[in-house]
Structures are given as C-alpha cells and as structure tokens.
Short mmCIF file of C-alpha atoms and ligand atoms in Angstrom, two decimals:
data_model
loop_
_atom_site.label_atom_id
_atom_site.label_comp_id
_atom_site.label_asym_id
_atom_site.label_seq_id
_atom_site.Cartn_x
_atom_site.Cartn_y
_atom_site.Cartn_z
CA MET A 1 103.36 67.95 93.04
CA PRO A 2 102.69 71.22 94.92
CA VAL A 3 105.78 73.36 95.63
CA ILE A 4 104.29 76.42 97.32
CA SER A 5 101.11 78.49 97.44
CA LEU A 6 101.44 82.29 97.73
CA GLY A 7 97.69 82.85 98.05
CA GLU A 8 95.39 84.66 95.62
CA THR A 9 97.15 87.74 94.25
CA PRO A 10 96.37 90.55 91.77
CA LEU A 11 98.27 90.64 88.46
CA ALA A 12 101.84 91.83 88.99
CA ASN A 13 101.73 94.71 86.52
CA ALA A 14 98.09 95.73 87.11
CA TRP A 15 98.97 99.21 88.46
CA LEU A 16 95.79 101.03 89.48
CA THR A 17 94.57 104.57 88.80
CA PRO A 18 93.55 106.05 92.19
CA ASP A 19 89.87 106.24 91.20
CA LEU A 20 89.79 102.42 91.04
CA ALA A 21 91.26 101.99 94.54
CA THR A 22 87.90 101.13 96.09
CA GLN A 23 87.02 98.51 93.46
CA ARG A 24 87.84 94.84 94.08
CA GLU A 25 90.77 93.84 91.84
CA PRO A 26 90.79 90.48 90.04
CA ARG A 27 92.88 87.99 91.99
CA TYR A 28 94.16 84.61 90.81
CA PRO A 29 95.62 81.59 92.63
CA LEU A 30 99.41 81.82 92.80
CA HIS A 31 100.22 78.12 93.25
CA VAL A 32 103.46 76.55 92.02
CA LEU A 33 103.56 72.90 90.93
CA ARG A 34 106.37 70.54 89.92
CA CYS A 35 106.18 67.78 87.32
CA THR A 36 107.63 64.63 88.87
CA ARG A 37 108.31 63.25 85.39
CA CYS A 38 110.15 66.08 83.57
CA ALA A 39 110.99 68.38 86.53
CA LEU A 40 109.28 71.37 84.90
CA VAL A 41 108.06 73.84 87.56
CA GLN A 42 104.93 75.73 86.53
CA LEU A 43 101.95 77.69 87.87
CA SER A 44 98.66 75.92 88.35
CA VAL A 45 96.65 78.49 86.34
CA VAL A 46 97.18 80.34 83.04
CA VAL A 47 95.90 83.91 82.88
CA GLU A 48 94.73 85.04 79.41
CA PRO A 49 97.87 86.46 77.66
CA SER A 50 96.00 89.44 76.20
CA THR A 51 94.98 90.41 79.75
CA LEU A 52 98.61 90.24 80.88
CA PHE A 53 100.42 91.65 77.85
CA GLY A 54 97.97 93.56 75.62
CA HIS A 55 99.08 96.83 77.26
CA TYR A 56 102.25 96.69 79.38
CA SER A 57 103.76 99.09 81.91
CA TYR A 58 107.21 97.51 82.22
CA LEU A 59 109.75 99.35 80.07
CA THR A 60 113.16 97.69 79.70
CA SER A 61 114.71 101.09 79.00
CA ALA A 62 113.53 102.44 82.39
CA SER A 63 116.30 100.42 84.05
CA ARG A 64 119.75 101.63 83.03
CA PRO A 65 121.39 98.38 84.23
CA MET A 66 119.19 96.42 81.78
CA VAL A 67 120.10 98.74 78.90
CA GLU A 68 123.77 98.19 79.75
CA HIS A 69 123.21 94.42 80.04
CA PHE A 70 121.63 94.39 76.57
CA GLY A 71 124.53 96.38 75.16
CA ARG A 72 126.98 93.73 76.37
CA TYR A 73 124.62 90.97 75.16
CA ALA A 74 124.39 92.34 71.60
CA HIS A 75 128.14 92.91 71.42
CA SER A 76 128.87 89.38 72.64
CA LEU A 77 126.52 87.72 70.15
CA SER A 78 127.62 89.93 67.26
CA GLU A 79 131.22 88.94 67.87
CA ARG A 80 130.37 85.25 68.29
CA PHE A 81 128.04 84.90 65.28
CA ALA A 82 129.24 87.64 62.87
CA LEU A 83 125.83 89.37 62.71
CA LYS A 84 126.73 92.49 60.67
CA GLY A 85 124.12 92.77 57.90
CA ARG A 86 122.28 89.64 59.06
CA LEU A 87 118.73 89.52 60.46
CA VAL A 88 118.13 89.42 64.22
CA VAL A 89 114.53 88.86 65.35
CA GLU A 90 113.51 89.35 68.98
CA PHE A 91 110.09 88.29 70.24
CA GLY A 92 108.85 89.92 73.44
CA SER A 93 111.01 92.86 72.33
CA ASN A 94 109.33 95.34 74.73
CA ASP A 95 110.39 98.93 73.88
CA GLY A 96 113.24 97.81 71.63
CA ALA A 97 116.18 98.20 74.01
CA LEU A 98 117.90 95.04 72.71
CA LEU A 99 116.88 95.68 69.09
CA ARG A 100 118.65 99.03 69.32
CA ALA A 101 121.76 97.35 70.74
CA PHE A 102 121.87 94.83 67.87
CA ALA A 103 121.23 97.60 65.31
CA ASN A 104 124.20 99.46 66.82
CA GLN A 105 126.27 96.36 66.03
CA GLY A 106 125.25 96.55 62.35
CA ALA A 107 122.59 93.81 62.34
CA ARG A 108 119.20 94.16 60.58
CA VAL A 109 116.54 93.95 63.34
CA MET A 110 112.87 93.02 63.64
CA GLY A 111 110.89 93.01 66.89
CA VAL A 112 107.70 91.13 67.77
CA GLU A 113 105.84 92.62 70.75
CA PRO A 114 102.21 91.96 71.83
CA ALA A 115 101.81 95.13 73.90
CA SER A 116 100.40 97.78 71.59
CA ASN A 117 101.87 100.67 73.59
CA LEU A 118 105.37 99.16 73.54
CA ALA A 119 105.28 98.19 69.85
CA ALA A 120 104.21 101.76 69.01
CA ALA A 121 107.05 103.19 71.13
CA ALA A 122 109.64 100.94 69.43
CA ASN A 123 108.36 101.76 65.93
CA ALA A 124 108.41 105.47 66.80
CA GLU A 125 112.11 105.00 67.61
CA GLY A 126 112.70 103.47 64.17
CA LEU A 127 112.94 99.92 65.53
CA PRO A 128 110.63 97.87 63.22
CA THR A 129 108.27 95.88 65.45
CA PHE A 130 105.27 93.62 64.72
CA ASN A 131 102.49 94.21 67.27
CA ALA A 132 101.60 90.55 67.80
CA PHE A 133 102.30 87.44 69.84
CA PHE A 134 105.04 85.43 68.12
CA ASN A 135 103.64 82.41 66.28
CA ALA A 136 104.07 80.45 63.05
CA GLY A 137 102.06 82.99 61.01
CA VAL A 138 104.24 85.91 62.16
CA ALA A 139 107.36 83.80 61.52
CA ARG A 140 106.24 83.14 57.95
CA ASP A 141 105.46 86.84 57.37
CA ILE A 142 108.88 87.92 58.61
CA LYS A 143 110.66 85.23 56.56
CA ALA A 144 108.74 86.20 53.41
CA LYS A 145 109.61 89.90 53.79
CA HIS A 146 113.07 89.82 55.40
CA GLY A 147 114.50 86.31 54.94
CA ASP A 148 115.50 83.86 57.65
CA ALA A 149 117.08 84.92 60.95
CA ALA A 150 120.71 84.42 61.96
CA VAL A 151 119.61 84.96 65.57
CA ILE A 152 116.18 84.75 67.16
CA ALA A 153 116.30 86.25 70.67
CA ALA A 154 113.80 85.83 73.50
CA ASN A 155 114.66 87.65 76.74
CA ASN A 156 112.57 86.98 79.81
CA VAL A 157 109.70 85.82 77.63
CA LEU A 158 109.92 82.02 77.23
CA ALA A 159 108.78 81.63 80.85
CA HIS A 160 105.72 83.75 80.03
CA ILE A 161 104.44 81.46 77.24
CA ASP A 162 101.83 78.74 77.67
CA ASP A 163 102.00 77.10 74.22
CA LEU A 164 105.76 76.62 73.99
CA GLY A 165 105.34 74.01 71.25
CA ASP A 166 103.74 76.57 68.92
CA VAL A 167 106.45 79.15 69.59
CA LEU A 168 109.27 76.64 69.01
CA THR A 169 107.62 75.62 65.72
CA ALA A 170 107.72 79.30 64.75
CA VAL A 171 111.38 79.52 65.78
CA GLU A 172 112.20 76.44 63.69
CA LEU A 173 110.37 78.01 60.68
CA LEU A 174 112.22 81.35 60.82
CA LEU A 175 115.72 80.29 61.92
CA ALA A 176 118.44 80.20 59.25
CA PRO A 177 120.11 76.78 58.72
CA ASP A 178 123.15 78.01 60.69
CA GLY A 179 120.98 80.19 62.94
CA VAL A 180 120.88 80.29 66.75
CA PHE A 181 117.87 80.73 69.01
CA VAL A 182 119.06 82.55 72.15
CA ALA A 183 116.70 82.62 75.10
CA GLU A 184 117.37 84.20 78.49
CA VAL A 185 115.16 82.98 81.34
CA PRO A 186 115.21 83.25 85.14
CA TYR A 187 117.11 80.23 86.46
CA LEU A 188 115.18 77.99 88.85
CA LEU A 189 118.33 77.16 90.84
CA ASP A 190 118.93 80.85 91.61
CA LEU A 191 115.29 81.29 92.60
CA LEU A 192 115.48 78.33 94.99
CA GLU A 193 118.94 79.08 96.39
CA HIS A 194 118.32 82.80 97.02
CA VAL A 195 114.63 82.38 97.99
CA GLU A 196 113.52 84.71 95.22
CA TYR A 197 109.85 83.88 95.82
CA ASP A 198 108.78 87.38 94.73
CA THR A 199 109.76 86.51 91.15
CA ILE A 200 106.79 84.12 91.20
CA TYR A 201 103.80 85.85 89.59
CA HIS A 202 101.21 85.12 86.90
CA GLU A 203 103.32 86.45 84.01
CA HIS A 204 105.86 83.74 84.82
CA LEU A 205 104.16 80.48 83.92
CA SER A 206 107.33 78.35 83.98
CA TYR A 207 110.39 78.33 86.26
CA PHE A 208 113.11 76.69 84.20
CA ALA A 209 115.99 74.43 85.12
CA LEU A 210 118.10 73.16 82.23
CA THR A 211 116.91 69.56 82.64
CA PRO A 212 113.35 70.15 81.34
CA LEU A 213 114.57 72.70 78.77
CA VAL A 214 116.76 70.09 77.05
CA ARG A 215 113.66 67.89 76.59
CA LEU A 216 111.53 70.83 75.47
CA PHE A 217 113.91 71.83 72.67
CA ALA A 218 114.53 68.22 71.62
CA GLY A 219 110.75 67.87 71.16
CA ALA A 220 110.96 70.64 68.54
CA GLY A 221 113.93 69.02 66.78
CA LEU A 222 116.37 71.53 68.31
CA ILE A 223 119.46 71.13 70.45
CA LEU A 224 120.33 73.06 73.64
CA ALA A 225 123.91 73.53 72.52
CA ASP A 226 125.32 75.97 75.08
CA VAL A 227 124.45 77.91 78.22
CA GLU A 228 125.75 80.98 80.07
CA ARG A 229 124.70 82.05 83.56
CA GLN A 230 123.89 85.74 83.96
CA LYS A 231 123.45 87.86 87.10
CA VAL A 232 120.48 89.99 85.96
CA HIS A 233 117.00 89.61 87.47
CA GLY A 234 118.31 87.58 90.40
CA GLY A 235 120.09 85.06 88.15
CA THR A 236 119.20 83.88 84.66
CA ILE A 237 120.46 81.36 82.13
CA ARG A 238 121.10 82.31 78.52
CA VAL A 239 120.64 79.19 76.38
CA PHE A 240 121.89 78.81 72.80
CA VAL A 241 119.69 76.50 70.72
CA THR A 242 120.64 75.20 67.26
CA ARG A 243 119.40 72.82 64.58
CA ALA A 244 122.48 70.61 64.78
CA GLY A 245 125.58 69.96 66.89
CA GLN A 246 126.31 68.62 70.35
CA PRO A 247 125.68 70.05 73.85
CA SER A 248 128.76 71.89 75.15
CA THR A 249 130.64 70.74 78.24
CA ARG A 250 129.00 73.69 80.05
CA VAL A 251 125.56 72.21 79.35
CA GLU A 252 126.67 68.74 80.42
CA ALA A 253 128.23 70.08 83.64
CA ALA A 254 125.11 72.11 84.46
CA ILE A 255 122.83 69.11 83.92
CA ASP A 256 125.08 67.00 86.16
CA HIS A 257 124.98 69.72 88.83
CA GLU A 258 121.18 69.84 88.69
CA LYS A 259 121.11 66.08 89.18
CA GLN A 260 123.51 66.29 92.14
CA ILE A 261 121.44 68.93 93.98
CA GLY A 262 118.23 66.98 93.35
CA VAL A 263 116.30 69.13 90.88
CA THR A 264 113.97 66.17 90.33
CA GLU A 265 113.61 65.42 94.07
CA ALA A 266 111.05 66.80 96.55
CA GLY A 267 113.56 67.89 99.23
CA LEU A 268 114.89 70.88 97.30
CA TYR A 269 111.39 72.32 97.07
CA THR A 270 110.18 71.66 100.60
CA THR A 271 113.30 73.43 101.90
CA PHE A 272 112.54 76.38 99.59
CA ALA A 273 108.93 76.59 100.79
CA SER A 274 109.97 76.75 104.46
CA ARG A 275 112.65 79.39 103.70
CA VAL A 276 109.98 81.56 102.02
CA VAL A 277 108.02 81.72 105.27
CA GLN A 278 111.24 82.64 107.15
CA SER A 279 111.95 85.35 104.56
CA ARG A 280 108.48 86.85 104.95
CA ASP A 281 108.70 86.83 108.76
CA ALA A 282 112.16 88.46 108.69
CA LEU A 283 110.97 91.28 106.42
CA VAL A 284 107.85 91.94 108.52
CA ALA A 285 110.04 92.02 111.64
CA VAL A 286 112.45 94.58 110.14
CA LEU A 287 109.57 96.80 109.00
CA SER A 288 107.91 96.55 112.43
CA GLY A 289 111.20 97.65 113.99
CA GLN A 290 111.27 100.63 111.66
CA ARG A 291 107.77 101.60 112.72
CA ARG A 292 108.63 101.24 116.43
CA ASN A 293 111.47 103.72 115.81
CA ASN A 294 109.08 106.06 113.96
CA ALA A 295 111.24 105.74 110.87
CA ARG A 296 109.65 106.83 107.58
CA VAL A 297 110.01 104.00 105.05
CA VAL A 298 109.40 104.07 101.29
CA GLY A 299 109.88 101.48 98.53
CA LEU A 300 112.16 101.82 95.51
CA GLY A 301 111.19 100.00 92.34
CA ALA A 302 107.53 99.46 91.42
CA THR A 303 108.48 96.02 90.21
CA ALA A 304 106.29 93.13 89.12
CA LYS A 305 107.95 91.10 91.88
CA SER A 306 106.99 93.73 94.46
CA THR A 307 103.34 92.82 93.86
CA THR A 308 104.03 89.27 95.06
CA LEU A 309 106.26 90.39 97.94
CA LEU A 310 103.95 93.13 99.24
CA ASN A 311 100.77 91.07 98.96
CA TYR A 312 102.29 87.88 100.40
CA CYS A 313 103.83 89.81 103.33
CA ALA A 314 100.69 91.97 103.78
CA ILE A 315 102.76 95.16 103.44
CA GLY A 316 100.71 98.27 102.67
CA PRO A 317 100.51 102.06 103.04
CA GLN A 318 100.83 101.60 106.81
CA HIS A 319 104.40 100.39 106.19
CA LEU A 320 105.49 102.33 103.07
CA ASP A 321 104.56 105.98 102.43
CA TYR A 322 105.06 105.47 98.68
CA ILE A 323 107.08 103.54 96.09
CA ALA A 324 109.57 105.53 94.01
CA ASP A 325 110.09 104.47 90.40
CA SER A 326 111.85 105.70 87.26
CA THR A 327 109.09 104.51 84.89
CA HIS A 328 106.88 107.41 83.83
CA LEU A 329 104.01 104.99 83.00
CA LYS A 330 103.76 103.94 86.68
CA VAL A 331 104.05 107.34 88.41
CA GLY A 332 100.73 108.51 89.91
CA LEU A 333 99.30 104.97 90.03
CA LEU A 334 98.79 102.61 92.98
CA SER A 335 100.46 99.24 93.53
CA PRO A 336 98.28 96.17 92.82
CA GLY A 337 96.51 94.85 95.91
CA SER A 338 98.56 96.90 98.43
CA HIS A 339 97.46 100.30 96.97
CA ILE A 340 100.70 102.13 97.79
CA PRO A 341 101.11 105.34 95.73
CA ILE A 342 103.90 105.42 93.15
CA ARG A 343 106.00 108.57 92.87
CA SER A 344 108.85 109.54 90.59
CA GLU A 345 112.25 108.36 91.78
CA ASP A 346 113.33 112.02 91.64
CA ALA A 347 111.15 112.60 94.74
CA LEU A 348 113.70 110.76 96.88
CA SER A 349 116.36 113.48 96.73
CA GLN A 350 113.92 116.11 98.03
CA ASP A 351 111.96 113.85 100.37
CA ARG A 352 114.90 112.00 102.02
CA PRO A 353 112.99 109.23 103.86
CA ASP A 354 114.70 107.47 106.77
CA THR A 355 114.74 104.05 105.07
CA ILE A 356 114.27 102.68 101.52
CA LEU A 357 112.99 99.14 100.92
CA LEU A 358 114.71 97.81 97.78
CA LEU A 359 111.80 96.34 95.85
CA ALA A 360 114.12 96.28 92.80
CA TRP A 361 116.71 94.35 94.86
CA ASN A 362 118.08 92.80 91.66
CA TYR A 363 119.68 96.19 90.99
CA ALA A 364 120.73 96.81 94.60
CA ASP A 365 124.37 97.65 93.82
CA GLN A 366 123.49 100.09 91.04
CA ILE A 367 120.68 101.72 93.03
CA ILE A 368 122.76 102.14 96.20
CA ALA A 369 125.61 103.62 94.12
CA LYS A 370 123.17 106.02 92.44
CA HIS A 371 121.87 107.13 95.85
CA SER A 372 125.27 107.26 97.60
CA ASP A 373 124.57 110.79 98.86
CA TYR A 374 121.40 109.52 100.55
CA LEU A 375 123.46 106.83 102.29
CA ALA A 376 126.16 109.38 103.23
CA GLY A 377 123.43 111.57 104.71
CA GLY A 378 122.39 108.80 107.11
CA GLY A 379 119.80 107.07 104.93
CA ARG A 380 119.37 103.30 105.13
CA PHE A 381 118.25 100.55 102.74
CA ILE A 382 116.45 97.29 103.43
CA HIS A 383 117.46 94.41 101.13
CA PRO A 384 114.52 91.95 101.43
CA ILE A 385 115.87 88.77 99.79
CA PRO A 386 116.72 86.10 100.91
CA LEU A 387 116.49 87.42 104.50
CA ALA A 388 115.71 91.11 105.15
CA ARG A 389 118.79 93.06 106.19
CA LEU A 390 119.42 96.74 106.83
CA ILE A 391 122.22 98.53 104.91
CA PRO A 392 124.14 99.83 106.83
O1 DWN B 401 110.00 89.01 83.37
C1 DWN B 401 109.91 90.20 83.65
C2 DWN B 401 111.05 90.92 84.25
C3 DWN B 401 112.27 90.59 83.48
O2 DWN B 401 110.84 92.30 84.21
C4 DWN B 401 108.69 90.94 83.37
N1 DWN B 401 107.62 89.96 83.43
C5 DWN B 401 108.42 92.06 84.31
C6 DWN B 401 109.64 92.72 84.82
O3 DWN B 401 109.78 92.39 86.20
P1 DWN B 401 110.14 93.53 87.25
O4 DWN B 401 109.19 94.67 87.11
O5 DWN B 401 110.29 92.90 88.60
O6 DWN B 401 111.56 93.97 86.64
P2 DWN B 401 112.67 94.93 87.15
O7 DWN B 401 113.61 95.14 85.98
O8 DWN B 401 113.28 94.44 88.40
O9 DWN B 401 111.91 96.31 87.42
C7 DWN B 401 112.68 97.40 87.86
C8 DWN B 401 111.73 98.53 88.25
O10 DWN B 401 112.48 99.41 89.07
C9 DWN B 401 111.26 99.32 87.03
O11 DWN B 401 109.93 99.76 87.24
C10 DWN B 401 112.22 100.48 87.02
C11 DWN B 401 112.54 100.70 88.47
N2 DWN B 401 113.88 101.24 88.71
C12 DWN B 401 113.98 102.45 89.37
O12 DWN B 401 112.97 103.05 89.74
N3 DWN B 401 115.22 102.95 89.61
C13 DWN B 401 114.96 100.52 88.31
C14 DWN B 401 116.23 101.03 88.55
C15 DWN B 401 117.47 100.29 88.13
C16 DWN B 401 116.35 102.30 89.23
O13 DWN B 401 117.46 102.79 89.48
#
C-alpha cells in the first residue's frame, strides 16, 4: 500500500562540486510503501549500495552530540555485558566514533565499513576496520582471526540494508553463544508522530516499527529480547537481539502500544501524509515571510535529510544564501538538487545572518546553545519539523 510520494529526488549525500552544477543529477522515485501483511514500511526502489556508500561524506564525529551519545552507549553496554577484553564488532562503523568509545571501555574492537574514505580514516586512527559491506564471508574472516563477538553493533545501518536475511545470517555466524546483537534504527512511530518526512531518503530503505522487526529476527532464529527508546536522530529504538531468552516486558508493552495506535492500519499513514503537506506549506510560508521582511536566511546542517526537505519544499538559493556545516568534506560543495553552497559553520560568527534554518533540527538544543551569542545578538532560528516555527 502506498504511504506517501515525495517526488523524484537526488541522492541525499550526493553533494556536488560547483563545476557539476549545470549537469542534470540522477534522480530516483522517493515513494514509501507499507506491507499490509507484516507492517514493514519500505521504499519502492533500491539504489545500488555501492553508489550510495562506496564513498561517504557523512562523518559521525562531525557532530559532537553523536560522539557524546556513543560515549554513553558504549559505557552502558560495557556495564551491562562486561565487555572488557571481549570483542565488539560494529558494521556500518563510519569513522570509528563508536569503536573508539568501546575501546575506551577496554573492549577489543573491529569495524566493518563499506566507504573506502571512512574505513581509511578509522584505520589511520588505529581503529581496525574492514573496508567491506558486512556479509557472511566477512563474518567468517573476523571469527577466524579474532574469535566470536560478545556484541555486534549496527547503528543507523539496518534500515539501509536491502538483503537483511544475508546480514542476519552473518550476525548469527559471528555472535558468541551468549552474545548480543544491538541495532539502533530510526523509530517509525517517532517519524509518524513528529512528521519527520525529511528522514525519508534513498539510504533509508526501511522504516522500522518493532512489530515487523520481531518477525525479521525470528526468521533468522534470533529473539528481539529488549528495546530502549533513544532521542537521537528524531527518535530511534535500540534493540537487543539474542540467540535465546524471552522478550522483556518493555518489548511486550511496545508491541501492544503499536497495536493500539494502529501500526498495521491505513489511518495512521493517511494522517501522516496529510500532515507532511501541512508541514511543507508552513515552512514555505515562514520563509516567504522572511523574504518579505528582507531577512537574510541561511541553513545550518548540510544533512542528508535536508536534501529531502529542500527538494520537496522547492527551497533553493533564492531562500537560503548558504548552508553552514561542521563537516570539512562538505564545505565548498553544493547541496543535491537545490544547489545551495555549503560553507564552514565558523562563517556564522563573522557573517551573522538574520535567521538560521535548522536543517540539523535533531540537534536543535545543542546547536542553539552553541550559538547562544547569535541569539542574544538578535538572531533567530527556524525549527522546520513538525510545523515551522521561529525561535524566538
Ligand atoms: O542514517 C543516517 C543518519 C544517522 O546520519 C545517515 N544515512 C546519514 C546521516 O543523516 P544526516 O546527515 O541527516 O545526519 P545528522 O547527524 O543530522 O547530520 C548533521 C549534520 O549537521 C552534519 O553534516 C554535521 C552538521 N552539524 C553542524 O554543522 N553543526 C551538526 C552539529 C551538531 C553542529 O553543531
């Protein structure tokens, strides 16, 4: 069943060098579907993974709040599962931010990362990382060289994978008998409730509720034993998957809640789709008001989700002078589809625009605190989700 169509959009992390601005960028249908049998929400098309992830511009370490989140994560798991001296494997390990946090807790670490530039960066930092997509062959190699894993971690990567069966076979191969597979994924209920439509893009193939995840893991002979809700990235769930045991009361309560709100019913999704249109119209109205007042507006956070938001709302250089970002890989490039120049975040303190559109709204509190002097000097922020609002 169709949930929503956001048009044909460029790839979320396909940041452009200015010389390519006049060339037509590849665009793909961004259509979201829902399985009426298992309630899994997925995109209608799969873009070739090597196109998406062979070279990657998103650096976990470029966002201090994520580094801090991973520090708490590693500490929590190390306490819970006594990981000192034991092997922790993370696939989709990016630049090694979480690997470093687990190593700081005394665990042995191994990353698996398909992006060659990120794997090289992690290895250069002394964080051993396979440059590959995680699969059964890689799992066997790691097990042969380093033994089985007390924890296999997958953060914001399970939703990116098309052949989940193959990856779960690899997890089952590598996991120690008492091991735990810990996966953190954006939570569908947060996406729907807070109208986080901009988190829909081609890297995210699946949009998980717990209900289909329980079936998915059971199909691989695994049990979704526990779950924690997290606030990062607009709301995620951290699931704990084991070979044996029973689902915790938290899992049972969450499944019941999903049933109560109708995660398998059409109404939840038709309401979401209509709220997306309202969200777009509200943001366009706020930006038009800014232009009527001759306010100079810039974006903050050259995020993957900004590609969806800017292209769906038809926001371009006529609305935003530039997008500021802390990721050195993105500075000097143009945003996909909307072709807005990206400048270093440091530019903001000299440039002092009238208004900043929070394209990294998932870090709104931290960003506003970091730029408190801008606010004190009369600057304003626009928080775009769920309905655009000016701060103050
Ligand atoms: O699943 C994914 C999520 C987890 O991360 C990936 N597929 C892609 C990526 O999505 P995103 O780019 O929307 O993630 P973030 O973490 O919201 O991106 C934050 C961006 O904002 C980075 O480019 C860094 C930048 N930033 C900044 O310029 N100043 C971030 C902070 C906190 C700041 O203060």
